[in-house]
Coordinates of C-alpha atoms and ligand atoms in Angstrom, one line a residue:
M1 CA -3.6 -8.6 -26.3
E2 CA -2.8 -8.5 -30.0
N3 CA 0.9 -7.6 -29.9
E4 CA 1.1 -6.6 -33.5
R5 CA -1.4 -3.8 -32.9
F6 CA 0.4 -2.6 -29.7
D7 CA 2.2 0.7 -30.4
L8 CA 4.0 1.4 -27.1
E9 CA 4.9 5.0 -28.0
D10 CA 1.3 5.8 -28.9
V11 CA -0.1 4.0 -25.8
L12 CA 2.3 5.9 -23.4
R13 CA 1.6 9.2 -25.1
R14 CA -2.2 8.9 -24.7
A15 CA -1.9 7.6 -21.1
S16 CA 0.4 10.5 -20.2
D17 CA -1.9 13.1 -21.8
A18 CA -5.1 12.1 -19.8
P19 CA -6.1 9.7 -17.0
R20 CA -8.3 6.7 -17.8
A21 CA -7.2 6.8 -21.4
L22 CA -6.4 3.1 -21.8
T23 CA -8.5 0.0 -22.8
P24 CA -8.3 -3.1 -20.6
S25 CA -6.2 -4.8 -23.2
E26 CA -3.8 -1.9 -23.4
I27 CA -3.3 -2.0 -19.6
E28 CA -2.7 -5.8 -19.9
G29 CA -0.2 -5.1 -22.8
L30 CA 1.8 -2.7 -20.6
L31 CA 1.9 -5.2 -17.7
A32 CA 3.1 -7.9 -20.1
I33 CA 6.2 -5.9 -21.2
E34 CA 9.3 -7.9 -20.4
D35 CA 12.2 -6.3 -22.3
E36 CA 14.4 -3.8 -20.5
D37 CA 13.9 -1.0 -23.1
G38 CA 10.1 -1.3 -23.0
M39 CA 10.1 -1.3 -19.2
G40 CA 12.5 1.7 -19.1
R41 CA 10.1 3.7 -21.3
L42 CA 7.1 2.7 -19.3
F43 CA 8.8 3.7 -16.0
A44 CA 10.0 7.0 -17.4
A45 CA 6.6 7.9 -18.7
A46 CA 5.0 7.1 -15.3
H47 CA 7.6 9.0 -13.4
S48 CA 7.0 12.1 -15.5
V49 CA 3.2 11.9 -14.9
K50 CA 4.0 11.6 -11.1
V51 CA 6.2 14.7 -11.3
R52 CA 3.6 16.6 -13.3
R53 CA 0.5 15.6 -11.1
C54 CA 2.1 15.2 -7.6
G55 CA 5.3 17.2 -7.9
M56 CA 9.0 16.3 -7.4
G57 CA 9.8 14.7 -4.1
V58 CA 8.4 11.7 -2.1
A59 CA 6.0 12.1 0.8
A60 CA 7.1 10.2 4.0
R61 CA 4.9 8.4 6.5
G62 CA 6.4 6.9 9.6
L63 CA 5.1 3.4 9.9
V64 CA 4.2 2.0 13.3
E65 CA 3.5 -1.8 13.4
A66 CA 1.3 -1.6 16.4
G67 CA 0.8 -5.4 16.9
N68 CA 0.7 -8.7 15.3
M69 CA -2.3 -10.3 17.0
C70 CA -4.7 -11.3 14.2
A71 CA -8.1 -12.8 14.1
K72 CA -7.7 -13.7 10.4
D73 CA -6.1 -16.7 8.8
C74 CA -5.1 -15.4 5.3
L75 CA -3.2 -18.2 3.6
Y76 CA -0.3 -16.0 2.5
C77 CA 0.3 -13.9 5.7
G78 CA 3.1 -14.5 8.2
I79 CA 1.1 -13.2 11.1
R80 CA -2.0 -15.3 10.3
K81 CA -3.6 -16.6 13.5
S82 CA -2.6 -20.2 13.0
N83 CA 1.1 -19.5 12.7
S84 CA 2.2 -20.6 16.1
A85 CA 5.8 -19.8 15.3
V86 CA 5.0 -16.0 15.7
R87 CA 5.9 -14.3 19.0
R88 CA 2.8 -12.2 19.5
Y89 CA 3.0 -8.6 20.7
A90 CA 0.8 -5.5 21.1
L91 CA 2.3 -2.1 21.6
S92 CA 0.9 -0.1 24.5
A93 CA -0.6 3.3 23.9
D94 CA 2.5 4.9 25.4
E95 CA 4.7 2.9 22.9
I96 CA 2.6 4.0 19.9
V97 CA 2.6 7.6 21.1
S98 CA 6.5 7.5 21.4
A99 CA 6.8 6.1 17.9
A100 CA 4.6 9.0 16.7
E101 CA 6.8 11.4 18.5
E102 CA 9.8 9.8 16.9
A103 CA 8.2 10.3 13.5
K104 CA 7.5 14.0 14.3
S105 CA 11.1 14.5 15.5
L106 CA 12.4 13.1 12.2
D107 CA 10.1 15.6 10.5
Y108 CA 7.9 13.0 8.9
A109 CA 4.6 14.9 8.9
S110 CA 2.5 11.8 8.5
L111 CA 2.1 8.5 10.3
V112 CA 0.6 5.1 9.4
I113 CA -0.6 2.8 12.2
Q114 CA -0.9 -0.8 11.0
S115 CA -1.6 -4.0 12.8
G116 CA -3.2 -7.4 12.5
E117 CA -7.0 -7.5 12.6
I118 CA -8.8 -7.1 15.9
E119 CA -12.4 -6.1 16.2
G120 CA -14.4 -5.1 19.3
E121 CA -15.2 -2.3 21.7
A122 CA -12.0 -2.5 23.7
H123 CA -9.8 -2.3 20.6
T124 CA -11.9 0.5 19.1
R125 CA -11.6 2.5 22.4
F126 CA -7.8 1.8 22.6
I127 CA -7.2 3.2 19.1
E128 CA -9.5 6.2 19.9
E129 CA -7.3 7.0 22.9
V130 CA -4.1 6.7 20.9
L131 CA -5.5 9.0 18.2
R132 CA -6.6 11.6 20.7
R133 CA -3.1 11.5 22.4
I134 CA -1.2 11.9 19.1
A135 CA -3.6 14.6 17.7
P136 CA -1.5 17.5 19.2
L137 CA 1.5 16.4 17.1
G138 CA -0.5 17.6 14.0
L139 CA 0.5 14.5 11.9
G140 CA -1.6 13.3 9.0
V141 CA -2.7 9.9 10.3
T142 CA -3.4 6.8 8.2
L143 CA -4.9 3.7 9.8
S144 CA -4.5 0.3 8.4
L145 CA -6.4 -1.9 10.9
G146 CA -8.5 -4.0 8.6
E147 CA -12.2 -4.6 8.4
Q148 CA -14.3 -2.8 11.0
T149 CA -17.9 -1.6 11.4
E150 CA -18.8 1.7 9.9
E151 CA -19.4 3.0 13.4
T152 CA -15.8 2.1 14.4
Y153 CA -14.5 3.8 11.2
A154 CA -16.6 6.9 12.1
R155 CA -15.3 7.0 15.7
W156 CA -11.7 6.8 14.6
R157 CA -12.3 9.5 12.0
A158 CA -13.8 11.7 14.7
A159 CA -10.7 11.0 16.9
G160 CA -8.4 12.3 14.3
A161 CA -7.6 9.7 11.6
E162 CA -7.9 11.1 8.1
R163 CA -6.8 8.3 5.9
Y164 CA -7.4 4.5 5.8
L165 CA -5.7 1.9 3.8
L166 CA -7.5 -1.4 3.3
R167 CA -6.1 -3.6 0.5
I168 CA -8.7 -5.6 -1.4
E169 CA -5.8 -8.0 -2.1
T170 CA -7.2 -8.9 -5.5
S171 CA -10.3 -7.6 -7.3
S172 CA -11.1 -11.1 -8.5
P173 CA -13.6 -12.8 -6.0
A174 CA -12.5 -16.2 -7.3
L175 CA -8.8 -15.6 -6.7
Y176 CA -9.6 -14.0 -3.3
A177 CA -11.4 -17.2 -2.3
R178 CA -8.3 -19.2 -3.1
L179 CA -6.2 -17.0 -0.9
H180 CA -8.4 -16.8 2.2
P181 CA -10.4 -19.2 4.4
A182 CA -14.2 -19.4 3.9
D183 CA -14.9 -16.9 6.7
C184 CA -13.2 -14.1 4.9
S185 CA -15.5 -12.2 2.5
W186 CA -14.4 -10.2 -0.5
E187 CA -17.8 -8.5 -0.5
R188 CA -17.4 -7.4 3.1
R189 CA -14.0 -5.9 2.2
V190 CA -15.6 -3.9 -0.7
E191 CA -18.4 -2.8 1.6
C192 CA -15.7 -1.6 4.2
L193 CA -14.1 0.5 1.4
R194 CA -17.5 2.0 0.6
A195 CA -18.1 2.7 4.4
L196 CA -14.7 4.4 4.6
R197 CA -15.6 6.6 1.7
R198 CA -18.9 7.5 3.3
T199 CA -17.2 8.3 6.6
G200 CA -15.0 10.9 5.0
Y201 CA -11.6 9.3 4.8
Q202 CA -9.0 9.6 2.1
V203 CA -9.4 6.0 1.1
G204 CA -6.6 3.7 0.0
T205 CA -6.6 0.2 -1.3
G206 CA -4.3 -2.1 -3.2
V207 CA -3.5 -5.7 -4.2
M208 CA -0.6 -8.1 -4.1
C209 CA 0.9 -9.1 -7.4
A210 CA 2.9 -12.2 -8.4
L211 CA 0.4 -14.4 -6.6
P212 CA 0.1 -18.0 -7.6
G213 CA -2.5 -18.4 -10.3
Q214 CA -2.8 -14.6 -10.9
T215 CA -2.8 -13.4 -14.6
H216 CA -2.1 -10.1 -16.2
A217 CA -5.8 -9.9 -16.9
D218 CA -6.5 -10.1 -13.2
L219 CA -4.0 -7.3 -12.5
A220 CA -5.5 -5.1 -15.3
A221 CA -8.9 -5.7 -13.6
D222 CA -7.3 -4.6 -10.3
I223 CA -6.3 -1.2 -11.8
L224 CA -9.9 -0.8 -13.2
F225 CA -11.2 -1.6 -9.8
Y226 CA -9.2 1.2 -8.3
A227 CA -10.7 3.5 -10.9
D228 CA -14.3 2.3 -10.3
L229 CA -13.9 2.9 -6.5
D230 CA -12.3 6.3 -7.3
V231 CA -9.8 5.7 -4.5
D232 CA -7.3 8.3 -3.3
M233 CA -4.3 6.2 -2.4
I234 CA -2.8 2.9 -3.5
G235 CA -0.7 0.7 -1.3
M236 CA 0.2 -2.4 -3.3
G237 CA 3.2 -4.6 -3.7
P238 CA 4.6 -8.0 -4.7
Y239 CA 3.5 -11.1 -2.8
I240 CA 6.5 -12.7 -1.2
P241 CA 6.1 -16.3 0.1
H242 CA 6.4 -16.8 3.9
P243 CA 7.7 -20.3 4.7
D244 CA 5.2 -20.8 7.6
T245 CA 2.1 -20.3 5.5
P246 CA 0.0 -22.6 3.4
L247 CA 0.3 -20.5 0.2
A248 CA 4.1 -20.9 0.1
V249 CA 3.6 -24.5 -0.9
E250 CA 1.7 -23.3 -4.1
A251 CA 4.3 -20.7 -4.9
A252 CA 7.0 -23.1 -6.3
D253 CA 7.2 -21.1 -9.5
W254 CA 7.4 -17.8 -7.7
N255 CA 10.5 -15.8 -8.7
A256 CA 11.9 -12.7 -6.9
A257 CA 13.1 -10.9 -10.1
A258 CA 9.7 -11.4 -11.8
A259 CA 7.8 -10.4 -8.7
L260 CA 9.9 -7.2 -8.4
A261 CA 9.4 -6.3 -12.1
L262 CA 5.7 -6.9 -11.8
G263 CA 5.5 -4.8 -8.7
L264 CA 7.2 -1.9 -10.5
K265 CA 5.0 -2.3 -13.6
M266 CA 1.8 -2.2 -11.5
I267 CA 3.0 1.1 -10.0
A268 CA 3.8 2.5 -13.4
V269 CA 0.6 1.5 -15.1
T270 CA -1.6 2.6 -12.1
R271 CA 0.1 6.0 -12.2
L272 CA -0.5 6.2 -16.0
Y273 CA -4.1 5.3 -15.6
L274 CA -5.1 7.3 -12.5
H275 CA -2.5 10.2 -12.6
D276 CA -3.2 12.0 -9.3
V277 CA -3.5 9.4 -6.6
N278 CA -0.9 8.7 -3.9
I279 CA 1.0 5.5 -4.7
A280 CA 3.3 4.0 -2.1
A281 CA 6.5 2.2 -2.9
A282 CA 5.9 -0.8 -0.7
T283 CA 8.5 -2.2 1.7
A284 CA 8.0 -5.5 -0.1
L285 CA 9.9 -4.0 -3.1
Q286 CA 12.8 -3.4 -0.8
A287 CA 12.7 -7.0 0.4
L288 CA 13.3 -8.1 -3.2
A289 CA 16.0 -5.6 -4.0
E290 CA 18.0 -3.2 -1.8
D291 CA 17.0 -0.3 -4.1
G292 CA 13.5 -1.6 -4.6
R293 CA 11.7 1.5 -3.1
E294 CA 13.8 4.0 -5.1
R295 CA 12.9 2.0 -8.2
G296 CA 9.3 2.2 -7.2
V297 CA 9.6 6.0 -7.0
M298 CA 11.3 6.1 -10.5
A299 CA 8.3 4.0 -11.7
G300 CA 5.8 6.5 -10.5
A301 CA 5.3 6.1 -6.7
N302 CA 5.2 9.2 -4.6
V303 CA 5.0 7.9 -1.0
I304 CA 7.5 5.9 1.1
M305 CA 6.8 4.5 4.6
P306 CA 10.0 4.3 6.7
N307 CA 9.5 2.2 9.8
V308 CA 9.5 4.0 13.1
T309 CA 8.5 0.9 15.2
A310 CA 10.9 0.1 18.1
V311 CA 13.6 -2.2 16.7
A312 CA 12.8 -4.9 19.3
H313 CA 9.5 -5.6 17.6
R314 CA 10.4 -5.4 13.9
R315 CA 11.1 -9.1 13.3
D316 CA 7.8 -10.1 15.0
Y317 CA 5.9 -8.3 12.3
S318 CA 7.1 -10.4 9.5
L319 CA 4.4 -10.7 6.8
Y320 CA 6.8 -12.4 4.4
A321 CA 10.4 -13.7 4.2
N322 CA 13.4 -11.4 4.2
K323 CA 11.8 -8.3 5.7
P324 CA 14.3 -5.4 5.4
C325 CA 15.5 -2.9 8.0
C326 CA 14.8 -5.0 11.1
D327 CA 17.9 -3.8 13.0
E328 CA 18.1 -0.1 11.9
T329 CA 16.7 2.6 14.1
A330 CA 14.3 5.1 12.6
A331 CA 17.0 7.8 12.5
L332 CA 19.4 5.4 10.6
C333 CA 16.6 4.5 8.2
R334 CA 16.0 8.2 7.5
G335 CA 19.7 8.9 6.6
C336 CA 19.8 5.8 4.4
L337 CA 16.6 6.8 2.5
D338 CA 18.0 10.3 2.0
R339 CA 21.1 8.9 0.3
R340 CA 19.2 6.4 -1.7
L341 CA 16.7 8.9 -3.1
A342 CA 19.4 11.5 -3.8
A343 CA 21.2 8.8 -5.9
V344 CA 18.2 8.7 -8.3
G345 CA 17.6 12.5 -8.3
E346 CA 14.6 12.4 -5.9
H347 CA 14.2 13.5 -2.2
L348 CA 12.0 13.1 0.8
L349 CA 9.5 15.9 1.5
Y350 CA 10.2 16.7 5.1
G351 CA 7.5 18.5 7.1
K352 CA 4.8 18.0 4.4
R353 CA 1.8 15.8 5.1
G354 CA 1.5 14.7 1.4
D355 CA -2.3 14.4 1.2
S356 CA -3.6 12.7 -2.0
P357 CA -4.0 15.3 -4.7
H358 CA -6.9 13.2 -6.0
Y359 CA -8.7 13.6 -2.7
H360 CA -8.4 17.3 -2.8
R361 CA -9.6 17.4 -6.4
R362 CA -12.6 15.2 -5.8
T363 CA -13.7 16.9 -2.6
R364 CA -13.4 20.3 -4.2
D365 CA -15.5 19.1 -7.1
D366 CA -18.1 17.3 -4.9
Ligands
SAM1 N1 -4.9 -6.4 9.1 C1 -4.9 -5.2 8.2 C2 -5.6 -5.5 6.9 O1 -6.1 -6.6 6.7 O2 -5.8 -4.6 6.1 C3 -3.5 -4.7 7.9 C4 -2.4 -5.6 8.2 S1 -2.1 -6.8 6.9 C5 -0.8 -7.8 7.5 C6 -1.2 -5.7 5.7 C7 -1.0 -6.2 4.3 O3 0.1 -7.1 4.3 C8 -2.1 -7.1 3.7 O4 -3.1 -6.2 3.2 C9 -1.4 -7.9 2.6 O5 -1.6 -7.4 1.3 C10 0.1 -7.7 3.0 N2 0.7 -9.1 3.1 C11 0.5 -10.1 4.0 N3 1.2 -11.2 3.7 C12 2.0 -10.8 2.6 C13 3.0 -11.5 1.8 N4 3.3 -12.8 2.1 N5 3.6 -10.9 0.8 C14 3.3 -9.6 0.6 N6 2.4 -8.9 1.3 C15 1.7 -9.5 2.3

């Protein structure tokens, strides 16, 4: 990026006026902003695009962490299969249904079911059963259950799931290879995203930022990747080292304040580039600062995922160090979130499913 040619006011005005209006080097330039004034102007522009394209308010999804068994050995993840310090658990169908009922009683109209990665007929059937049992609650259901066959995605869609979140983690195959063992394939992940689109889901993806060895150019390419895949939802957040993982050793230069700032800038620039997608303020932001999620909303996010998993299991689903809200019940979390959002002039949208405006637009135009 040639700084002398970078006119922030002009870039923000063009990006606010229309989606996909920035060049790769302008995206990179926005991600490189470090001064408080520049970041403040970036976040304000992104928040106002969020309000214009998605409305005031923040959609809520109750998050169920359904289990931490995982067949994968991702080098950054606290629940990777080789981490023998983890106490493994898997919620029963009854426990997942109760968490969904809890979400419904708190007036969250949407639910996310996430877990470590398990493939196979027994698991596919288990999730189908869960989906059929929660269908009468009328919640908008997102699954985040990793890579599966297209047939499995289709069966879960038929059983009632409407949205699927599968992070690509990074759009750079070379960086992906440094973060994963050899049996993980970046290409398969992309193929899974395409299969999800073919199967009729609202499709979400995302990346981690502040990874060792990651550059602003990599992150700019990530935003262009979201646009190329024409995704409906983005769930991305800062990488946070977990002490029992191999990648933590390479993260000596990692810095919480810089990771938080980068996480917020990624939200803002993605909002300015894509305009009408759903963007979640990830829990990882809150692990870095108590007000991290509200700051995510003020930087352009329009979705928050309060945890509705039984408190007894929260600590066992630790993807990274310093996971927040491990001891608060779902009802306490709701009150806390209400106060926190009110303090920044925003609010949770109770009783609203909060589908992606982009999904509605693209399916209407198809
Ligand atoms: N197994 C599913 C999958 O692969 O999509 C979902 C569960 S996986 C644990 C959810 C997400 O956690 C991953 O996509 C990854 O981006 C994130 N994650 C894992 N370890 C992390 C870390 N140390 N810091 C931040 N995010 C992390």
